[in-house]
PDB file of C-alpha atoms in Angstrom:
ATOM      1  CA  UNK A   7     -20.343 229.116-130.966  1.00 44.00           C
ATOM      2  CA  UNK A   8     -21.630 228.813-134.278  1.00 46.00           C
ATOM      3  CA  UNK A   9     -23.836 226.226-135.665  1.00 45.00           C
ATOM      4  CA  UNK A  10     -22.165 222.982-136.625  1.00 50.00           C
ATOM      5  CA  UNK A  11     -24.958 222.158-139.023  1.00 51.00           C
ATOM      6  CA  UNK A  12     -26.324 224.986-141.020  1.00 70.00           C
ATOM      7  CA  UNK A  13     -30.165 225.279-140.545  1.00 80.00           C
ATOM      8  CA  UNK A  14     -32.910 227.506-141.706  1.00 86.00           C
ATOM      9  CA  UNK A  15     -34.666 229.761-139.467  1.00 86.00           C
ATOM     10  CA  UNK A  16     -37.969 231.460-140.429  1.00 76.00           C
ATOM     11  CA  UNK A  17     -41.410 232.707-139.297  1.00 59.00           C
ATOM     12  CA  UNK A  18     -43.492 229.990-140.486  1.00 58.00           C
ATOM     13  CA  UNK A  19     -46.927 230.203-142.202  1.00 78.00           C
ATOM     14  CA  UNK A  20     -50.108 228.426-141.120  1.00 85.00           C
ATOM     15  CA  UNK A  21     -49.203 225.211-142.842  1.00 85.00           C
ATOM     16  CA  UNK A  22     -46.566 224.599-140.359  1.00 91.00           C
ATOM     17  CA  UNK A  23     -48.951 224.778-137.408  1.00 94.00           C
ATOM     18  CA  UNK A  24     -48.756 221.075-136.922  1.00 95.00           C
ATOM     19  CA  UNK A  25     -44.950 221.231-136.586  1.00 95.00           C
ATOM     20  CA  UNK A  26     -45.295 223.830-133.935  1.00 96.00           C
ATOM     21  CA  UNK A  27     -47.908 221.669-131.797  1.00 97.00           C
ATOM     22  CA  UNK A  28     -45.378 218.779-132.202  1.00 97.00           C
ATOM     23  CA  UNK A  29     -42.722 220.967-130.777  1.00 97.00           C
ATOM     24  CA  UNK A  30     -44.852 222.221-127.986  1.00 98.00           C
ATOM     25  CA  UNK A  31     -45.897 218.789-127.059  1.00 98.00           C
ATOM     26  CA  UNK A  32     -42.029 217.719-126.864  1.00 98.00           C
ATOM     27  CA  UNK A  33     -41.336 220.852-124.837  1.00 98.00           C
ATOM     28  CA  UNK A  34     -43.959 219.762-122.374  1.00 98.00           C
ATOM     29  CA  UNK A  35     -42.674 216.093-122.328  1.00 98.00           C
ATOM     30  CA  UNK A  36     -39.129 217.532-121.607  1.00 97.00           C
ATOM     31  CA  UNK A  37     -40.645 219.743-118.652  1.00 96.00           C
ATOM     32  CA  UNK A  38     -42.288 216.812-117.301  1.00 96.00           C
ATOM     33  CA  UNK A  39     -45.684 218.062-118.012  1.00 97.00           C
ATOM     34  CA  UNK A  40     -46.694 215.834-120.705  1.00 97.00           C
ATOM     35  CA  UNK A  41     -50.688 216.295-120.120  1.00 98.00           C
ATOM     36  CA  UNK A  42     -50.561 220.074-119.712  1.00 97.00           C
ATOM     37  CA  UNK A  43     -50.720 220.938-123.322  1.00 98.00           C
ATOM     38  CA  UNK A  44     -54.303 222.194-124.315  1.00 98.00           C
ATOM     39  CA  UNK A  45     -53.019 223.621-127.560  1.00 98.00           C
ATOM     40  CA  UNK A  46     -54.699 222.355-130.873  1.00 98.00           C
ATOM     41  CA  UNK A  47     -53.951 223.207-134.479  1.00 96.00           C
ATOM     42  CA  UNK A  48     -57.088 225.490-134.438  1.00 96.00           C
ATOM     43  CA  UNK A  49     -56.171 227.327-131.272  1.00 97.00           C
ATOM     44  CA  UNK A  50     -52.631 227.828-132.473  1.00 96.00           C
ATOM     45  CA  UNK A  51     -53.945 229.022-135.749  1.00 94.00           C
ATOM     46  CA  UNK A  52     -56.371 231.519-133.879  1.00 94.00           C
ATOM     47  CA  UNK A  53     -53.678 232.808-131.532  1.00 95.00           C
ATOM     48  CA  UNK A  54     -50.376 232.953-133.524  1.00 94.00           C
ATOM     49  CA  UNK A  55     -49.518 235.812-135.946  1.00 90.00           C
ATOM     50  CA  UNK A  56     -47.395 234.719-138.830  1.00 82.00           C
ATOM     51  CA  UNK A  57     -44.481 237.116-139.665  1.00 73.00           C
ATOM     52  CA  UNK A  58     -43.759 237.609-143.372  1.00 69.00           C
ATOM     53  CA  UNK A  59     -41.246 234.933-144.487  1.00 66.00           C
ATOM     54  CA  UNK A  60     -39.625 233.969-147.722  1.00 57.00           C
ATOM     55  CA  UNK A  61     -38.794 230.727-146.030  1.00 50.00           C
ATOM     56  CA  UNK A  62     -40.458 227.559-147.603  1.00 48.00           C
ATOM     57  CA  UNK A  63     -40.381 224.545-145.352  1.00 49.00           C
ATOM     58  CA  UNK A  64     -41.425 220.763-146.519  1.00 48.00           C
ATOM     59  CA  UNK A  65     -44.814 221.400-145.122  1.00 53.00           C
ATOM     60  CA  UNK A  66     -45.105 225.016-146.471  1.00 51.00           C
ATOM     61  CA  UNK A  67     -44.535 225.577-149.962  1.00 52.00           C
ATOM     62  CA  UNK A  68     -46.046 229.038-150.260  1.00 54.00           C
ATOM     63  CA  UNK A  69     -43.981 232.179-149.122  1.00 54.00           C
ATOM     64  CA  UNK A  70     -45.895 233.706-146.024  1.00 56.00           C
ATOM     65  CA  UNK A  71     -47.005 237.326-146.532  1.00 62.00           C
ATOM     66  CA  UNK A  72     -47.603 237.655-142.745  1.00 72.00           C
ATOM     67  CA  UNK A  73     -50.363 238.434-140.205  1.00 82.00           C
ATOM     68  CA  UNK A  74     -50.530 241.415-138.086  1.00 85.00           C
ATOM     69  CA  UNK A  75     -49.934 241.170-134.208  1.00 89.00           C
ATOM     70  CA  UNK A  76     -53.179 241.952-132.273  1.00 91.00           C
ATOM     71  CA  UNK A  77     -54.615 241.215-128.840  1.00 92.00           C
ATOM     72  CA  UNK A  78     -56.131 237.951-129.630  1.00 92.00           C
ATOM     73  CA  UNK A  79     -52.982 236.956-131.899  1.00 93.00           C
ATOM     74  CA  UNK A  80     -50.075 238.264-129.952  1.00 94.00           C
ATOM     75  CA  UNK A  81     -47.467 235.613-130.451  1.00 94.00           C
ATOM     76  CA  UNK A  82     -45.215 234.657-133.109  1.00 93.00           C
ATOM     77  CA  UNK A  83     -42.936 231.398-133.660  1.00 93.00           C
ATOM     78  CA  UNK A  84     -39.784 230.866-135.448  1.00 92.00           C
ATOM     79  CA  UNK A  85     -38.842 227.418-136.515  1.00 93.00           C
ATOM     80  CA  UNK A  86     -35.387 225.993-137.209  1.00 93.00           C
ATOM     81  CA  UNK A  87     -35.138 223.477-139.961  1.00 92.00           C
ATOM     82  CA  UNK A  88     -32.023 221.203-140.809  1.00 89.00           C
ATOM     83  CA  UNK A  89     -30.660 221.415-144.476  1.00 86.00           C
ATOM     84  CA  UNK A  90     -32.664 218.212-144.886  1.00 87.00           C
ATOM     85  CA  UNK A  91     -35.898 219.901-143.812  1.00 86.00           C
ATOM     86  CA  UNK A  92     -36.507 218.526-140.465  1.00 91.00           C
ATOM     87  CA  UNK A  93     -37.878 220.823-138.140  1.00 93.00           C
ATOM     88  CA  UNK A  94     -35.604 220.714-134.933  1.00 96.00           C
ATOM     89  CA  UNK A  95     -36.287 223.634-132.779  1.00 96.00           C
ATOM     90  CA  UNK A  96     -38.606 226.640-132.096  1.00 96.00           C
ATOM     91  CA  UNK A  97     -38.909 230.127-130.434  1.00 96.00           C
ATOM     92  CA  UNK A  98     -42.167 231.073-129.657  1.00 96.00           C
ATOM     93  CA  UNK A  99     -42.401 234.987-128.582  1.00 96.00           C
ATOM     94  CA  UNK A 100     -44.279 237.976-128.396  1.00 96.00           C
ATOM     95  CA  UNK A 101     -43.646 241.635-128.038  1.00 96.00           C
ATOM     96  CA  UNK A 102     -43.449 243.484-124.620  1.00 96.00           C
ATOM     97  CA  UNK A 103     -42.441 246.816-123.200  1.00 96.00           C
ATOM     98  CA  UNK A 104     -40.126 248.616-120.715  1.00 96.00           C
ATOM     99  CA  UNK A 105     -41.661 251.305-118.915  1.00 96.00           C
ATOM    100  CA  UNK A 106     -38.227 252.552-117.514  1.00 95.00           C
ATOM    101  CA  UNK A 107     -36.715 252.551-121.040  1.00 96.00           C
ATOM    102  CA  UNK A 108     -39.852 253.434-123.005  1.00 97.00           C
ATOM    103  CA  UNK A 109     -39.005 250.823-125.506  1.00 97.00           C
ATOM    104  CA  UNK A 110     -40.425 247.761-126.897  1.00 96.00           C
ATOM    105  CA  UNK A 111     -38.682 244.364-126.394  1.00 97.00           C
ATOM    106  CA  UNK A 112     -39.364 240.616-126.927  1.00 97.00           C
ATOM    107  CA  UNK A 113     -40.358 238.010-124.361  1.00 98.00           C
ATOM    108  CA  UNK A 114     -39.554 234.608-125.297  1.00 98.00           C
ATOM    109  CA  UNK A 115     -41.969 232.515-124.133  1.00 98.00           C
ATOM    110  CA  UNK A 116     -40.690 229.122-125.317  1.00 98.00           C
ATOM    111  CA  UNK A 117     -37.191 227.921-126.729  1.00 98.00           C
ATOM    112  CA  UNK A 118     -36.999 224.376-127.661  1.00 98.00           C
ATOM    113  CA  UNK A 119     -34.435 222.404-129.510  1.00 97.00           C
ATOM    114  CA  UNK A 120     -34.980 218.550-129.990  1.00 98.00           C
ATOM    115  CA  UNK A 121     -32.642 216.584-127.739  1.00 95.00           C
ATOM    116  CA  UNK A 122     -30.946 214.818-130.536  1.00 95.00           C
ATOM    117  CA  UNK A 123     -29.541 218.008-131.998  1.00 95.00           C
ATOM    118  CA  UNK A 124     -28.536 219.821-129.016  1.00 95.00           C
ATOM    119  CA  UNK A 125     -25.153 221.194-128.589  1.00 93.00           C
ATOM    120  CA  UNK A 126     -24.942 222.083-132.462  1.00 93.00           C
ATOM    121  CA  UNK A 127     -25.785 225.718-132.018  1.00 93.00           C
ATOM    122  CA  UNK A 128     -29.240 225.627-132.898  1.00 95.00           C
ATOM    123  CA  UNK A 129     -30.581 227.292-129.484  1.00 96.00           C
ATOM    124  CA  UNK A 130     -27.974 230.001-129.885  1.00 96.00           C
ATOM    125  CA  UNK A 131     -29.110 230.383-133.626  1.00 95.00           C
ATOM    126  CA  UNK A 132     -32.715 230.938-132.432  1.00 95.00           C
ATOM    127  CA  UNK A 133     -31.725 233.359-129.966  1.00 97.00           C
ATOM    128  CA  UNK A 134     -29.492 235.066-132.295  1.00 95.00           C
ATOM    129  CA  UNK A 135     -32.329 235.524-134.658  1.00 93.00           C
ATOM    130  CA  UNK A 136     -34.469 237.153-131.994  1.00 95.00           C
ATOM    131  CA  UNK A 137     -31.452 239.391-130.758  1.00 96.00           C
ATOM    132  CA  UNK A 138     -31.284 240.791-134.355  1.00 95.00           C
ATOM    133  CA  UNK A 139     -34.888 241.595-134.379  1.00 93.00           C
ATOM    134  CA  UNK A 140     -34.529 243.506-131.008  1.00 96.00           C
ATOM    135  CA  UNK A 141     -31.489 245.279-132.451  1.00 96.00           C
ATOM    136  CA  UNK A 142     -33.473 246.360-135.781  1.00 95.00           C
ATOM    137  CA  UNK A 143     -36.137 247.577-133.660  1.00 95.00           C
ATOM    138  CA  UNK A 144     -34.024 249.382-130.957  1.00 97.00           C
ATOM    139  CA  UNK A 145     -35.533 247.089-128.290  1.00 96.00           C
ATOM    140  CA  UNK A 146     -34.997 247.548-124.685  1.00 95.00           C
ATOM    141  CA  UNK A 147     -34.314 243.988-123.925  1.00 97.00           C
ATOM    142  CA  UNK A 148     -34.894 240.365-124.829  1.00 98.00           C
ATOM    143  CA  UNK A 149     -35.968 238.345-121.767  1.00 97.00           C
ATOM    144  CA  UNK A 150     -37.313 234.786-120.745  1.00 98.00           C
ATOM    145  CA  UNK A 151     -37.937 232.554-117.962  1.00 97.00           C
ATOM    146  CA  UNK A 152     -36.295 229.309-117.199  1.00 97.00           C
ATOM    147  CA  UNK A 153     -37.364 226.347-114.674  1.00 96.00           C
ATOM    148  CA  UNK A 154     -35.117 226.608-111.838  1.00 95.00           C
ATOM    149  CA  UNK A 155     -34.079 222.685-112.341  1.00 96.00           C
ATOM    150  CA  UNK A 156     -33.270 223.171-115.762  1.00 96.00           C
ATOM    151  CA  UNK A 157     -29.550 223.402-115.216  1.00 97.00           C
ATOM    152  CA  UNK A 158     -28.457 222.457-118.703  1.00 96.00           C
ATOM    153  CA  UNK A 159     -30.540 225.536-120.063  1.00 96.00           C
ATOM    154  CA  UNK A 160     -29.419 227.912-117.354  1.00 97.00           C
ATOM    155  CA  UNK A 161     -25.646 227.009-117.866  1.00 97.00           C
ATOM    156  CA  UNK A 162     -26.355 227.534-121.844  1.00 97.00           C
ATOM    157  CA  UNK A 163     -27.965 230.766-121.129  1.00 97.00           C
ATOM    158  CA  UNK A 164     -25.218 232.209-119.106  1.00 97.00           C
ATOM    159  CA  UNK A 165     -22.545 231.054-121.644  1.00 96.00           C
ATOM    160  CA  UNK A 166     -24.230 233.293-124.360  1.00 96.00           C
ATOM    161  CA  UNK A 167     -24.430 236.298-121.984  1.00 97.00           C
ATOM    162  CA  UNK A 168     -27.757 236.038-120.430  1.00 98.00           C
ATOM    163  CA  UNK A 169     -27.987 237.340-116.753  1.00 97.00           C
ATOM    164  CA  UNK A 170     -30.269 235.713-114.124  1.00 96.00           C
ATOM    165  CA  UNK A 171     -32.692 238.210-112.556  1.00 96.00           C
ATOM    166  CA  UNK A 172     -32.723 236.714-109.018  1.00 94.00           C
ATOM    167  CA  UNK A 173     -34.430 239.831-107.306  1.00 96.00           C
ATOM    168  CA  UNK A 174     -37.617 239.190-109.448  1.00 94.00           C
ATOM    169  CA  UNK A 175     -40.427 236.665-108.629  1.00 93.00           C
ATOM    170  CA  UNK A 176     -42.719 235.587-111.312  1.00 93.00           C
ATOM    171  CA  UNK A 177     -46.352 236.013-110.479  1.00 96.00           C
ATOM    172  CA  UNK A 178     -49.476 234.797-112.140  1.00 96.00           C
ATOM    173  CA  UNK A 179     -53.211 234.653-112.148  1.00 98.00           C
ATOM    174  CA  UNK A 180     -55.061 232.025-114.193  1.00 97.00           C
ATOM    175  CA  UNK A 181     -58.260 230.209-115.092  1.00 96.00           C
ATOM    176  CA  UNK A 182     -60.815 230.710-111.991  1.00 97.00           C
ATOM    177  CA  UNK A 183     -58.407 233.191-110.297  1.00 97.00           C
ATOM    178  CA  UNK A 184     -58.676 235.506-113.477  1.00 96.00           C
ATOM    179  CA  UNK A 185     -62.479 235.568-113.222  1.00 97.00           C
ATOM    180  CA  UNK A 186     -62.438 236.329-109.495  1.00 97.00           C
ATOM    181  CA  UNK A 187     -59.992 239.093-109.907  1.00 97.00           C
ATOM    182  CA  UNK A 188     -62.221 240.405-113.025  1.00 97.00           C
ATOM    183  CA  UNK A 189     -65.407 240.282-110.533  1.00 97.00           C
ATOM    184  CA  UNK A 190     -63.367 242.333-108.033  1.00 97.00           C
ATOM    185  CA  UNK A 191     -63.036 245.213-110.601  1.00 95.00           C
ATOM    186  CA  UNK A 192     -66.791 245.533-110.648  1.00 89.00           C
TER     187      UNK A 192
END
């Protein structure tokens, strides 16, 4: 399905960090975790790597020359703007690696489209932009996780051709658990 409303997608520069944070908070609200967001404009500026972009948004009137990916700045964010300049979606992602395929790929950390514009093709547009990047870099895959209760998103992902990897279990170590695990390494 093509978007019924044309939008502009791009990797935004630092002037759009407040827009990114607002969309992150809206995502947390949607996922019933309104108090979970610890990100700040400063922490986003210190951890996001902005890709080169000719896109100029209402909050960003200068074309971005881009930032390199690094261990401390591993993530990128695409924003989607309506023709009137309103930010209505984002795809926050980073690069990963497939050992079996010996190829880089993209891991989509978060995809969010504002509820008022869902069903207009914007989510597919953002995923399509990431898929184009994967094709251009001869990537092994584009992958992401989705909450099991999020049936509308699961159904959307299946409609666009994504396959659920039911044989895999997500594992995580964080906060104090990371410190404890690091201590065990000596």
